[in-house]
């Protein structure tokens, strides 16, 4: 069994709708909230706030700055390793292919929004770049802004519907 976000995901209930939702939500979070860039940015933000206080803290509590710096590096290494592990864990646990790079965009800029699984991208959030997998159904839909009409998707698979569910043969 592999664990993703601390849950033994290969042993989750058989209900396919839940399995698909859970896998896609993990991948969505891996691309946003729990991405390496986001997690390292949050760590760096906390370190920037705490670093000026650390000399006084070390003096008061008989610590030292070297321990602090080593602990920060341990956290940084954990985050980096975890990001790599999530990708590998998702692939091996669920027999996913990829990962594949994804670019979501609208043309002309500002002409619509895009929903990808549980994620919503407003016109001002596009283009968006992420990484997704094959061998899993992925929900993708476009909503045009007023005075615009959706025409088609442009992708490796030449998707041409307004809303689609992508399967393993689509490399998005």
CSV table of C-alpha atoms in Angstrom, one decimal:
chain,number,residue,atom,x,y,z
A,1,UNK,CA,0.0,0.0,0.0
A,2,UNK,CA,1.1,3.6,-0.7
A,3,UNK,CA,0.1,6.5,1.3
A,4,UNK,CA,-0.9,9.9,-0.2
A,5,UNK,CA,-1.6,12.7,2.3
A,6,UNK,CA,-1.4,10.1,5.1
A,7,UNK,CA,-4.2,7.9,3.9
A,8,UNK,CA,-3.8,4.4,2.6
A,9,UNK,CA,-5.4,5.2,-0.7
A,10,UNK,CA,-5.0,1.9,-2.5
A,11,UNK,CA,-7.3,0.4,0.2
A,12,UNK,CA,-10.1,3.0,-0.2
A,13,UNK,CA,-13.6,1.8,-0.9
A,14,UNK,CA,-14.2,0.2,-4.3
A,15,UNK,CA,-16.9,2.8,-5.4
A,16,UNK,CA,-15.4,4.1,-8.6
A,17,UNK,CA,-17.0,7.5,-8.4
A,18,UNK,CA,-15.2,8.1,-5.0
A,19,UNK,CA,-12.0,6.7,-6.3
A,20,UNK,CA,-12.0,9.0,-9.3
A,21,UNK,CA,-12.9,12.0,-7.2
A,22,UNK,CA,-10.3,11.2,-4.6
A,23,UNK,CA,-7.5,10.7,-7.2
A,24,UNK,CA,-8.4,13.8,-9.1
A,25,UNK,CA,-8.6,15.9,-5.9
A,26,UNK,CA,-5.1,14.7,-4.8
A,27,UNK,CA,-3.7,15.6,-8.2
A,28,UNK,CA,-5.5,19.0,-8.1
A,29,UNK,CA,-4.0,19.7,-4.7
A,30,UNK,CA,-0.6,18.5,-5.8
A,31,UNK,CA,-0.8,21.1,-8.6
A,32,UNK,CA,-1.9,24.0,-6.3
A,33,UNK,CA,-2.0,24.1,-2.5
A,34,UNK,CA,0.6,21.3,-2.0
A,35,UNK,CA,2.8,22.0,-5.0
A,36,UNK,CA,6.5,22.2,-4.3
A,37,UNK,CA,6.6,25.8,-5.2
A,38,UNK,CA,3.7,26.7,-3.0
A,39,UNK,CA,5.0,24.7,0.0
A,40,UNK,CA,8.5,26.1,-0.3
A,41,UNK,CA,7.2,29.6,-0.6
A,42,UNK,CA,5.2,29.2,2.6
A,43,UNK,CA,8.2,27.7,4.4
A,44,UNK,CA,10.4,30.7,3.2
A,45,UNK,CA,7.7,33.1,4.3
A,46,UNK,CA,7.6,31.7,7.8
A,47,UNK,CA,11.4,31.5,8.0
A,48,UNK,CA,11.6,35.2,6.9
A,49,UNK,CA,9.4,36.2,9.8
A,50,UNK,CA,11.1,34.0,12.4
A,51,UNK,CA,14.7,34.4,11.4
A,52,UNK,CA,15.1,37.9,13.0
A,53,UNK,CA,13.8,36.5,16.3
A,54,UNK,CA,16.0,33.5,16.4
A,55,UNK,CA,19.1,35.0,18.1
A,56,UNK,CA,17.0,36.2,21.0
A,57,UNK,CA,15.1,32.9,21.1
A,58,UNK,CA,18.3,30.9,21.1
A,59,UNK,CA,19.8,33.0,23.9
A,60,UNK,CA,16.7,32.7,26.1
A,61,UNK,CA,16.2,29.0,25.6
A,62,UNK,CA,19.8,27.9,25.4
A,63,UNK,CA,19.5,27.0,21.8
A,64,UNK,CA,21.7,27.9,18.8
A,65,UNK,CA,21.2,29.2,15.3
A,66,UNK,CA,22.9,26.2,13.7
A,67,UNK,CA,20.2,23.9,15.1
A,68,UNK,CA,17.5,26.3,13.7
A,69,UNK,CA,19.1,26.4,10.3
A,70,UNK,CA,19.5,22.6,10.3
A,71,UNK,CA,15.8,22.2,11.2
A,72,UNK,CA,14.8,24.6,8.4
A,73,UNK,CA,16.9,22.6,6.0
A,74,UNK,CA,15.3,19.3,7.2
A,75,UNK,CA,11.8,20.8,6.5
A,76,UNK,CA,13.0,22.0,3.0
A,77,UNK,CA,14.3,18.5,2.2
A,78,UNK,CA,11.1,16.9,3.5
A,79,UNK,CA,8.9,19.1,1.3
A,80,UNK,CA,11.1,18.5,-1.8
A,81,UNK,CA,11.1,14.7,-1.2
A,82,UNK,CA,7.4,14.6,-0.5
A,83,UNK,CA,6.6,16.4,-3.8
A,84,UNK,CA,8.6,13.7,-5.7
A,85,UNK,CA,7.0,10.9,-3.6
A,86,UNK,CA,3.5,12.1,-4.3
A,87,UNK,CA,4.0,11.8,-8.1
A,88,UNK,CA,5.6,8.4,-7.8
A,89,UNK,CA,3.0,7.2,-5.3
A,90,UNK,CA,0.1,8.3,-7.4
A,91,UNK,CA,1.5,6.6,-10.4
A,92,UNK,CA,2.3,3.3,-8.8
A,93,UNK,CA,-0.7,3.1,-6.6
A,94,UNK,CA,-3.2,3.8,-9.4
A,95,UNK,CA,-1.3,2.6,-12.5
A,96,UNK,CA,-1.3,6.1,-13.9
A,97,UNK,CA,0.8,7.2,-16.9
A,98,UNK,CA,2.7,10.4,-17.2
A,99,UNK,CA,2.9,12.9,-15.7
A,100,UNK,CA,2.1,15.2,-18.6
A,101,UNK,CA,2.4,19.0,-18.7
A,102,UNK,CA,-0.9,20.9,-19.0
A,103,UNK,CA,-1.4,24.5,-20.2
A,104,UNK,CA,-4.9,25.9,-19.8
A,105,UNK,CA,-5.6,29.2,-21.7
A,106,UNK,CA,-8.3,31.0,-23.6
A,107,UNK,CA,-8.0,33.0,-26.8
A,108,UNK,CA,-8.5,35.9,-26.8
A,109,UNK,CA,-7.2,36.5,-23.3
A,110,UNK,CA,-10.0,37.2,-20.8
A,111,UNK,CA,-12.7,35.5,-23.0
A,112,UNK,CA,-13.7,32.8,-20.6
A,113,UNK,CA,-12.9,30.6,-17.6
A,114,UNK,CA,-11.9,26.9,-17.3
A,115,UNK,CA,-12.8,24.2,-14.8
A,116,UNK,CA,-10.5,21.3,-14.3
A,117,UNK,CA,-11.7,18.7,-11.9
A,118,UNK,CA,-12.2,20.6,-8.6
A,119,UNK,CA,-10.3,23.7,-9.8
A,120,UNK,CA,-11.8,26.9,-11.3
A,121,UNK,CA,-9.6,29.3,-13.3
A,122,UNK,CA,-11.1,32.7,-13.9
A,123,UNK,CA,-10.0,34.7,-17.0
A,124,UNK,CA,-7.4,36.6,-15.0
A,125,UNK,CA,-5.8,33.3,-13.7
A,126,UNK,CA,-5.0,32.1,-17.2
A,127,UNK,CA,-2.8,30.8,-18.6
A,128,UNK,CA,-2.3,28.2,-16.0
A,129,UNK,CA,0.4,25.5,-16.0
A,130,UNK,CA,0.1,22.1,-14.2
A,131,UNK,CA,1.0,18.5,-14.4
A,132,UNK,CA,-1.6,15.7,-14.8
A,133,UNK,CA,-1.7,12.0,-15.4
A,134,UNK,CA,-3.1,9.5,-17.9
A,135,UNK,CA,-5.2,6.4,-17.2
A,136,UNK,CA,-7.7,8.5,-15.2
A,137,UNK,CA,-10.8,10.4,-16.1
A,138,UNK,CA,-10.2,14.2,-15.9
A,139,UNK,CA,-13.1,16.7,-16.0
A,140,UNK,CA,-12.6,19.8,-18.2
A,141,UNK,CA,-15.0,22.5,-19.1
A,142,UNK,CA,-15.0,26.0,-20.6
A,143,UNK,CA,-17.4,28.8,-19.8
A,144,UNK,CA,-17.3,31.8,-22.2
A,145,UNK,CA,-17.6,35.4,-20.9
A,146,UNK,CA,-20.6,37.4,-22.2
A,147,UNK,CA,-20.3,38.2,-25.9
A,148,UNK,CA,-18.0,35.3,-26.5
A,149,UNK,CA,-18.8,31.7,-27.6
A,150,UNK,CA,-16.8,28.6,-27.0
A,151,UNK,CA,-15.4,27.1,-30.2
A,152,UNK,CA,-13.1,24.2,-29.4
A,153,UNK,CA,-10.3,22.7,-27.4
A,154,UNK,CA,-6.9,22.6,-28.8
A,155,UNK,CA,-4.9,19.7,-27.5
A,156,UNK,CA,-2.9,16.5,-28.5
A,157,UNK,CA,-6.2,14.7,-28.8
A,158,UNK,CA,-8.1,17.5,-30.6
A,159,UNK,CA,-11.0,17.7,-28.2
A,160,UNK,CA,-13.9,19.7,-29.6
A,161,UNK,CA,-16.7,19.7,-27.1
A,162,UNK,CA,-17.6,22.4,-24.6
A,163,UNK,CA,-17.3,20.0,-21.6
A,164,UNK,CA,-15.5,16.7,-21.7
A,165,UNK,CA,-14.2,14.0,-19.5
A,166,UNK,CA,-10.7,13.0,-20.6
A,167,UNK,CA,-9.6,9.4,-20.3
A,168,UNK,CA,-6.2,7.8,-20.6
A,169,UNK,CA,-5.9,8.2,-24.3
A,170,UNK,CA,-5.9,12.0,-24.0
A,171,UNK,CA,-2.7,13.7,-23.2
A,172,UNK,CA,-3.7,17.1,-22.0
